[in-house]
Short mmCIF file of C-alpha atoms in Angstrom, two decimals:
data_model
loop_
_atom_site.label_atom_id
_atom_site.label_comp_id
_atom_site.label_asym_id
_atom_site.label_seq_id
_atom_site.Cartn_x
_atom_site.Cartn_y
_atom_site.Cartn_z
CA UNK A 159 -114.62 109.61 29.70
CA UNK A 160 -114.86 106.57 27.68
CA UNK A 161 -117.14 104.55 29.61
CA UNK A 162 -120.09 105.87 32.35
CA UNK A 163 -118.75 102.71 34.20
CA UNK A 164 -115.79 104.55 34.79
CA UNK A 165 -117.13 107.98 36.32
CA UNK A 166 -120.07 105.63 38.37
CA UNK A 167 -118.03 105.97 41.49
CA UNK A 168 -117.46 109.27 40.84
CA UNK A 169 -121.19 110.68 39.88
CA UNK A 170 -123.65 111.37 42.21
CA UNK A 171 -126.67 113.45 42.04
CA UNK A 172 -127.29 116.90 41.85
CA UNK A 173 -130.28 119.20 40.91
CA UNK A 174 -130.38 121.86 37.91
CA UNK A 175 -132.56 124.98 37.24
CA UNK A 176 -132.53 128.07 35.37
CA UNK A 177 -133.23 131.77 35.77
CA UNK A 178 -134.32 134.93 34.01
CA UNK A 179 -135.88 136.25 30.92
CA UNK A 180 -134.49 136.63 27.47
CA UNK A 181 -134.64 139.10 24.86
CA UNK A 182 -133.10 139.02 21.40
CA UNK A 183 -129.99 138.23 20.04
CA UNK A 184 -127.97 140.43 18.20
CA UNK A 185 -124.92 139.90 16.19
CA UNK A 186 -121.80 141.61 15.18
CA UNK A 187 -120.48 139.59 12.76
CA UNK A 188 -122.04 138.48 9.03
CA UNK A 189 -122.41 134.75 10.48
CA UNK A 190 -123.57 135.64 13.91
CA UNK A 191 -120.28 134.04 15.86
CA UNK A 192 -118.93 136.84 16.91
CA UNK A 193 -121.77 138.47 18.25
CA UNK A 194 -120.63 138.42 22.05
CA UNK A 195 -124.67 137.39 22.90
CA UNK A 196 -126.05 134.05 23.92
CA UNK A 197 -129.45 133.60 24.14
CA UNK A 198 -130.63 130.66 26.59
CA UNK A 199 -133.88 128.69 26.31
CA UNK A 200 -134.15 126.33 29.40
CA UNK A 201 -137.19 125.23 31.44
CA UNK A 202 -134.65 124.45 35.08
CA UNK A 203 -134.33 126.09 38.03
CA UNK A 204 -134.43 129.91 37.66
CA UNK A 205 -132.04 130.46 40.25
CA UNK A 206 -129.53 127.37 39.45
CA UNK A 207 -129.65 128.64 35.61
CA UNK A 208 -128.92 132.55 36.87
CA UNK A 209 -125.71 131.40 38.31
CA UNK A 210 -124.53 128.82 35.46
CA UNK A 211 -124.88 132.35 33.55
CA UNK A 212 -122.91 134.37 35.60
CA UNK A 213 -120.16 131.69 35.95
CA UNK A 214 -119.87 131.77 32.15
CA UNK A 215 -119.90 135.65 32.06
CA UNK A 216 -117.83 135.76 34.54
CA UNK A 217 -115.78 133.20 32.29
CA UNK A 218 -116.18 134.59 29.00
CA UNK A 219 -116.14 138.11 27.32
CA UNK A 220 -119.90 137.38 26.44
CA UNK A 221 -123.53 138.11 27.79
CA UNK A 222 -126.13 135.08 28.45
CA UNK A 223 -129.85 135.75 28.02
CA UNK A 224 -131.94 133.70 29.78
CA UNK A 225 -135.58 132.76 28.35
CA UNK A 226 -137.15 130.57 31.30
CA UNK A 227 -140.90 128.30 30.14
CA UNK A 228 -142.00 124.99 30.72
CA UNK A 229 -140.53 122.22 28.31
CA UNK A 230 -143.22 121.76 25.80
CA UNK A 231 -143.51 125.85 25.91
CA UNK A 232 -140.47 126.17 24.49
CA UNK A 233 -140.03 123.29 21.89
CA UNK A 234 -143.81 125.37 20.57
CA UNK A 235 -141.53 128.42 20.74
CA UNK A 236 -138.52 126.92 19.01
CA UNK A 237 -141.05 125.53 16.14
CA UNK A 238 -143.10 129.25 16.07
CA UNK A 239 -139.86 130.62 15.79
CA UNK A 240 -137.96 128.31 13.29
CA UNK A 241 -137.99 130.63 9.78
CA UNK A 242 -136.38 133.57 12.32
CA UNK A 243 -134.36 131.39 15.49
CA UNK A 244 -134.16 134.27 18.28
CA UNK A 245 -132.42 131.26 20.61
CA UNK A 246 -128.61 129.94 20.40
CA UNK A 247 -128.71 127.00 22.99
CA UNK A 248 -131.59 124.55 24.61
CA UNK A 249 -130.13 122.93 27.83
CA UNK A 250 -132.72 120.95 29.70
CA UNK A 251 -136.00 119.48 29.51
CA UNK A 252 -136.92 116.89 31.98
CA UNK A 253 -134.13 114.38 30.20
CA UNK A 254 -133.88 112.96 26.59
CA UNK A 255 -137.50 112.84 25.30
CA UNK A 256 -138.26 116.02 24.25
CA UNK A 257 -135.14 116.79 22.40
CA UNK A 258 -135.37 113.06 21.00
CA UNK A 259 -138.96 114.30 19.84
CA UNK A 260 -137.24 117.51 18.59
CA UNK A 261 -134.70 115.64 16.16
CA UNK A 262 -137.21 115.88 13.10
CA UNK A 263 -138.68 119.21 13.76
CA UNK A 264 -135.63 120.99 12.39
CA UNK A 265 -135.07 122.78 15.63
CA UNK A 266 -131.54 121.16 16.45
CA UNK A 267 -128.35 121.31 14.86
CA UNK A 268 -125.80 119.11 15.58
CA UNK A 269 -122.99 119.65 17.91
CA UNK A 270 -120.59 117.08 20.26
CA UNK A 271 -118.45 119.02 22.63
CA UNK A 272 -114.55 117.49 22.58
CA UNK A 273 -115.44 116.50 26.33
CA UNK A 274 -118.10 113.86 25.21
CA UNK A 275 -116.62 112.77 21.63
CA UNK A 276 -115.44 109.16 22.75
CA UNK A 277 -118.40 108.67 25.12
CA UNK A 278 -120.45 105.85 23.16
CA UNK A 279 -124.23 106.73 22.54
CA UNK A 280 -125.02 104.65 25.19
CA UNK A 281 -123.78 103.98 28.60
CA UNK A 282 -124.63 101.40 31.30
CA UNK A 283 -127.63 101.34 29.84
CA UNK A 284 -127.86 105.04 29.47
CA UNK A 285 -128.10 106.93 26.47
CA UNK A 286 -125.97 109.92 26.84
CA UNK A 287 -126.10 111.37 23.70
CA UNK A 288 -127.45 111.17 19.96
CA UNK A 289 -126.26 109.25 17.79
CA UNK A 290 -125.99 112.50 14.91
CA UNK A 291 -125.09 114.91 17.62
CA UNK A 292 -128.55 116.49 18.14
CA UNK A 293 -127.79 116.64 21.65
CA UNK A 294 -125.19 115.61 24.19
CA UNK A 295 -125.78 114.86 27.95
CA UNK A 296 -125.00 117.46 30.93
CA UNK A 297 -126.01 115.11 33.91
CA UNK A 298 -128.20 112.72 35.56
CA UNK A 299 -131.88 112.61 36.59
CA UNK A 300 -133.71 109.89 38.18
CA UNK A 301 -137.65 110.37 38.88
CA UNK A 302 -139.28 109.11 41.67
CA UNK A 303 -141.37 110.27 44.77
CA UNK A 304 -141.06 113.51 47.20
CA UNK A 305 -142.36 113.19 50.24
CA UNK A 306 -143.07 115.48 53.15
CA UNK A 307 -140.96 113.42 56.21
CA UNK A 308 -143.80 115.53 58.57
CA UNK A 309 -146.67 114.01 57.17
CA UNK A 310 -145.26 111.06 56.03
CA UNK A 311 -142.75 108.11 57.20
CA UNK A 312 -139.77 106.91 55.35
CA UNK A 313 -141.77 103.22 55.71
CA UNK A 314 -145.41 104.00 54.64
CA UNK A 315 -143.49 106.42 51.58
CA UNK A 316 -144.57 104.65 48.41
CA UNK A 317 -141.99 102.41 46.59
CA UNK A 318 -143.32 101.67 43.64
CA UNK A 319 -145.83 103.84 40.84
CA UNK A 320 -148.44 101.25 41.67
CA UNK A 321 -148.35 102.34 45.29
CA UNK A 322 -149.42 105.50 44.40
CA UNK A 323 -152.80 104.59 43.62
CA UNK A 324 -153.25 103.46 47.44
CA UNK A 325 -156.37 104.83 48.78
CA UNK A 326 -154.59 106.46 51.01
CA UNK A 327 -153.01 109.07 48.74
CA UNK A 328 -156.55 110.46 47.89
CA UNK A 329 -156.30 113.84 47.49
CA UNK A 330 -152.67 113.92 48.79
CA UNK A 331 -150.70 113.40 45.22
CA UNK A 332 -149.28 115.91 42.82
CA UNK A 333 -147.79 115.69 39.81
CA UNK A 334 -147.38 118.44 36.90
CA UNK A 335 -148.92 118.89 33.77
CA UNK A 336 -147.88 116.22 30.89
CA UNK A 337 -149.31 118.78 28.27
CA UNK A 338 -146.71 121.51 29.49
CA UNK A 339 -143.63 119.77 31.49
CA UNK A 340 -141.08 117.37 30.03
CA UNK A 341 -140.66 115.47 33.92
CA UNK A 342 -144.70 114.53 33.79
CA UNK A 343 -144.41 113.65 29.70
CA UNK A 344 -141.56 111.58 30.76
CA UNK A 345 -143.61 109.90 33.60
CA UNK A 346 -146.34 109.44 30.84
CA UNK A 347 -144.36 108.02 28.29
CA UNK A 348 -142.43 106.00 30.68
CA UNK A 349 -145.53 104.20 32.14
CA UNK A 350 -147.11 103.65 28.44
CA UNK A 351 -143.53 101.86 27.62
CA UNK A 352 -144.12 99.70 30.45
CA UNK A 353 -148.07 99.09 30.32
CA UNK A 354 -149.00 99.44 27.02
CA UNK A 355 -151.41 102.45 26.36
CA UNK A 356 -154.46 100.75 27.23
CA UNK A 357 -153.65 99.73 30.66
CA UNK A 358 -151.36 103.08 31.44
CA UNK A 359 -154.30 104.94 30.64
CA UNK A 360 -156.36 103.34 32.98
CA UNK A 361 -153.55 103.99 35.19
CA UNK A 362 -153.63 107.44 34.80
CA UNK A 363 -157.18 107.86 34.90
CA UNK A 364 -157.01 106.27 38.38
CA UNK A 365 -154.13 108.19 39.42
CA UNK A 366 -155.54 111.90 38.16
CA UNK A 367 -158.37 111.28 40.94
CA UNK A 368 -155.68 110.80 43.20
CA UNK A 369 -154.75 113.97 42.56
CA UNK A 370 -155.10 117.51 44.75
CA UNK A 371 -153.22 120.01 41.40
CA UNK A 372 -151.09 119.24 38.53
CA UNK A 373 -149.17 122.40 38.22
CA UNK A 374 -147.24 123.17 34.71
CA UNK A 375 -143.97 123.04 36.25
CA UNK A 376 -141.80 120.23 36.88
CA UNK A 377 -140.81 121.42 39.95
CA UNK A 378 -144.20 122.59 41.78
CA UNK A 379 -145.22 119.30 43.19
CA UNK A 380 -141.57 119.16 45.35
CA UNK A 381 -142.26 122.75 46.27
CA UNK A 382 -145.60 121.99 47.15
CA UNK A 383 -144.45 118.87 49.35
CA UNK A 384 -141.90 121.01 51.13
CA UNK A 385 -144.61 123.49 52.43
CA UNK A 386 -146.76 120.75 53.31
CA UNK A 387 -149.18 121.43 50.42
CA UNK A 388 -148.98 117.54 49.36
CA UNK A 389 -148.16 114.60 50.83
CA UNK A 390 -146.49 113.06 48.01
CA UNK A 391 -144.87 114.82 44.86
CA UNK A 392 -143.90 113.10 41.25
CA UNK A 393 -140.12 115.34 40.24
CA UNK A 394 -136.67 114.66 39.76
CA UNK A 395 -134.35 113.56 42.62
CA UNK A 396 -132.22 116.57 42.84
CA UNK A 397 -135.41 119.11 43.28
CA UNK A 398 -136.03 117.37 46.65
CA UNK A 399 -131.97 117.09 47.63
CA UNK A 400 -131.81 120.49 47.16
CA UNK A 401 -134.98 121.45 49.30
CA UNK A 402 -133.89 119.35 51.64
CA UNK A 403 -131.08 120.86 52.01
CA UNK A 404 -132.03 124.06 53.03
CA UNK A 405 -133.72 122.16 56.20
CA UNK A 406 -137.16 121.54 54.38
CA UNK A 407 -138.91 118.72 55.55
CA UNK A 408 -138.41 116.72 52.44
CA UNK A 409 -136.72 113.35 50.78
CA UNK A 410 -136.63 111.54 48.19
CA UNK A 411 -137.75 107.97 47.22
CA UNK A 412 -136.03 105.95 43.57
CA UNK A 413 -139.06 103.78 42.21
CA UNK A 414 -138.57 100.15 41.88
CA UNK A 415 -138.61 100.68 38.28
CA UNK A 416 -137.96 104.33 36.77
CA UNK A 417 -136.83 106.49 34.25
CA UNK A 418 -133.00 107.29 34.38
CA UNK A 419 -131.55 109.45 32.15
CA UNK A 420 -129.40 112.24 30.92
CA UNK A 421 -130.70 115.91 30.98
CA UNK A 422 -129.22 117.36 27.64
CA UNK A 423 -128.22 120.66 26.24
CA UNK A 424 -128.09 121.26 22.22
CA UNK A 425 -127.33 124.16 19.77
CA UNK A 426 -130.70 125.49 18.22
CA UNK A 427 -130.56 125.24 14.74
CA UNK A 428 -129.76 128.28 12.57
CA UNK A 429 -129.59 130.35 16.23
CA UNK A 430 -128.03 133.97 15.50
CA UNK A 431 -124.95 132.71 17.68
CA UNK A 432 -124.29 129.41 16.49
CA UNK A 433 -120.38 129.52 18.11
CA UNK A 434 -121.75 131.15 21.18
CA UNK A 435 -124.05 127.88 21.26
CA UNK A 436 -121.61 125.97 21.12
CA UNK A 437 -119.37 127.55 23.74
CA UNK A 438 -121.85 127.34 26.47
CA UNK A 439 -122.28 123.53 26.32
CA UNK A 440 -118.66 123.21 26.65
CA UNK A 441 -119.19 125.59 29.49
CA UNK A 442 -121.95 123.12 30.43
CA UNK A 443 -120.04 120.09 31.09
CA UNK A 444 -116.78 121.79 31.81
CA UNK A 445 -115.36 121.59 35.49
CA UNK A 446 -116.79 125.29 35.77
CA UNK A 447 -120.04 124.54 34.89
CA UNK A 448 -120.61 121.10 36.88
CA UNK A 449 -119.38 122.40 39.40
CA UNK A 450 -122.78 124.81 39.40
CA UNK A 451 -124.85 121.80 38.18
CA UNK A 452 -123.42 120.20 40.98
CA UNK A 453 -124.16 122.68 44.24
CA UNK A 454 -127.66 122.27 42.99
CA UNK A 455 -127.40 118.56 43.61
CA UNK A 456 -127.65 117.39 40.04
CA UNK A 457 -125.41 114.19 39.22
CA UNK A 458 -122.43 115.55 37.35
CA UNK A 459 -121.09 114.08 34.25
CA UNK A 460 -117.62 115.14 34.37
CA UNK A 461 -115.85 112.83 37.24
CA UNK A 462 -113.54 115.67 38.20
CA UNK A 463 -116.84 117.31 39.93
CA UNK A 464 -118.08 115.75 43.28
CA UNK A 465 -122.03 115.85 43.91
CA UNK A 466 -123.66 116.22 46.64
CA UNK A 467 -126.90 114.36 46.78
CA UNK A 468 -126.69 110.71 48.50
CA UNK A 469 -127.28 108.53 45.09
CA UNK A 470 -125.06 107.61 42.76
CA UNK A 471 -124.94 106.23 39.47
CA UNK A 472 -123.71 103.16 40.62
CA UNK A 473 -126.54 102.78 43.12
CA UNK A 474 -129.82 103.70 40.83
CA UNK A 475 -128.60 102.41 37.71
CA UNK A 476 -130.31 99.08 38.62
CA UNK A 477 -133.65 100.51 38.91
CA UNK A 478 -133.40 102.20 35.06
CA UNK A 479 -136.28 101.02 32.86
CA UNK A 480 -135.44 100.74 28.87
CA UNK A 481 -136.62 103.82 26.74
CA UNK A 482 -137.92 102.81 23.55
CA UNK A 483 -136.74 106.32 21.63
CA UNK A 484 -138.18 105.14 18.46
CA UNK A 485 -141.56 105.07 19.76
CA UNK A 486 -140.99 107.90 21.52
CA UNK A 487 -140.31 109.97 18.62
CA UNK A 488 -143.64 108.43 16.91
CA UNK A 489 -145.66 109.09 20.05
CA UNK A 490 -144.57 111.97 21.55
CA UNK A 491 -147.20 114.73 20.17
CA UNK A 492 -150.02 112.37 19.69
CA UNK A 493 -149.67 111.40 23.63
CA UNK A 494 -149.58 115.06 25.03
CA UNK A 495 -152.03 116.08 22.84
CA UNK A 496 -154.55 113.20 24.26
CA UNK A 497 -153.91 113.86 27.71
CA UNK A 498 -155.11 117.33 27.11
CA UNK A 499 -157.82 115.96 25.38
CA UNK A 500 -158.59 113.32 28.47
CA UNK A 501 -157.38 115.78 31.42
CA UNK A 502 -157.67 119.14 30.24
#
């Protein structure tokens, strides 16, 4: 792939997740790359991230141990843990901003599959990987609005992330936790690029009230729409496509105006497997590994693998909003830590 704009018919949107618990790595080898272990540190989908494991066993002469938290969980982890790394790989996170955030920390080596090694940083308007190889995309998210199509019409669905201070909503919203999820920090940030901070937090202060639970998880306020629990949820389009899809009483609105990004996967620096690492992202955007990414309706990023979910690159990348990464990697911190300060 040499240009997104050649794979835009081709993408569409998919949904990713993770599964399990991890325990340490052990090696074999002096330099840890032969130590037939991977260990996994992902905040998606349980399930979705159980069977991108067993594809790769089943794959590879090699065992994958799963650590499942929240985003912001495990970046603490990764930082607790960065004299003695117990992890090999980080795929996922709600999109770019945490691992953008994660660049300085020392957390993240540097690694650019062969796959992705003519892709330019940025794509359509898309950044789809960094620029020193911190990370490298795996697919496609686009936040918006879940919406329970039993409570609430495709019409009255809100449109834009003003509309979701209606009155109406009272009581009826969720969205999760900025402190602990990399979808709501996105949401946060996202706003704040748009706004300004004064006005976003006035925004947010408006739309807390309109709140009925922010969960921790990215995913709990689709889940929670799907079971009729909330009217409206904040997530990522492919966690409603993939409710939906089991017959839940769910879709899925794109914003006017929204964050539109890649969901990335990079080695962990000084991990005990650093070639295992490495192996599992090409696993990651190999036709193998899409292919998994893609039955959980996540967009794909290799154009051999067909998705499943009814948007496209071609037909969201006009709603994208510019990501200003610098200030993102300045901010990031300071604005969790103030929403817990304000919310918490």
């Amino acid at each position: 792939m040499k240009k997104l704009a050649g794979l835009a018919a081709s993408i569409v949107l998919v949904l990713g997740v993770l599964a399990g618990c991890a325990g340490d790595s052990s090696g074999s080898g002096d330099d840890g790359k032969n130590s037939g272990r991977i260990t996994l540190y992902s905040p998606e989908t349980p399930d979705m991230t159980k069977e991108l494991k067993q594809k790769y066993e089943e794959l590879n002469d090699e065992t994958v141990d799963v650590h499942y938290a929240g985003t912001n969980v495990l970046v603490n982890q990764m930082m607790a843990e960065k004299d003695n790394p117990k992890a090999d790989v980080w795929y996922g996170g709600g999109g770019i901003l945490p691992f953008e955030a994660a660049v300085d920390k020392g957390i993240i080596g540097s690694y650019i599959p062969d796959f992705a090694a003519d892709w330019d940083v940025v794509e359509n308007g898309i950044k789809v990987k960094h620029e020193d190889g911190k990370y490298v995309g795996v697919e496609i998210f686009v936040l918006g609005f879940a919406y329970n199509t039993e409570l609430v019409s495709e019409e009255e669905a809100p449109k834009t992330w003003e509309d979701l201070l209606d009155p109406k909503w009272k009581g009826k919203i969720q969205f999760s936790n900025p402190a602990a999820s990399g979808t709501a920090t996105l949401m946060v940030m996202s706003q704040m690029m748009q706004k300004g901070e004064d006005e976003a937090w006035k925004y947010f202060d408006k739309l807390a009230e309109q709140a009925n639970s922010t969960p921790d998880s990215g995913s709990a306020p689709t889940k929670a729409v799907s079971m009729g629990e909330a009217h409206i949820g904040v997530g990522f389009d492919f966690m409603a496509y993939e409710l939906k899809a089991k017959g839940e009483s769910v879709d899925f609105v794109v914003p006017d105006k929204t964050p539109i990004l890649v969901n990335p996967a990079s080695i962990v620096e000084g991990g005990p497997n650093q070639e295992g690492g490495k192996k599992f992202i090409d696993f990651l955007l190999s036709k193998e590994g899409q292919q998994v990414l893609a039955n959980w309706y996540h967009i794909p990023i290799n154009p051999e693998v067909e998705s499943k979910t009814p948007l496209s690159l071609e037909s969201v990348k006009s709603h994208a909003v510019d990501l200003d990464i610098d200030w993102v990697n300045e901010n990031y911190d300071r604005i969790r830590n103030e929403w817990k300060e304000k919310f918490q």
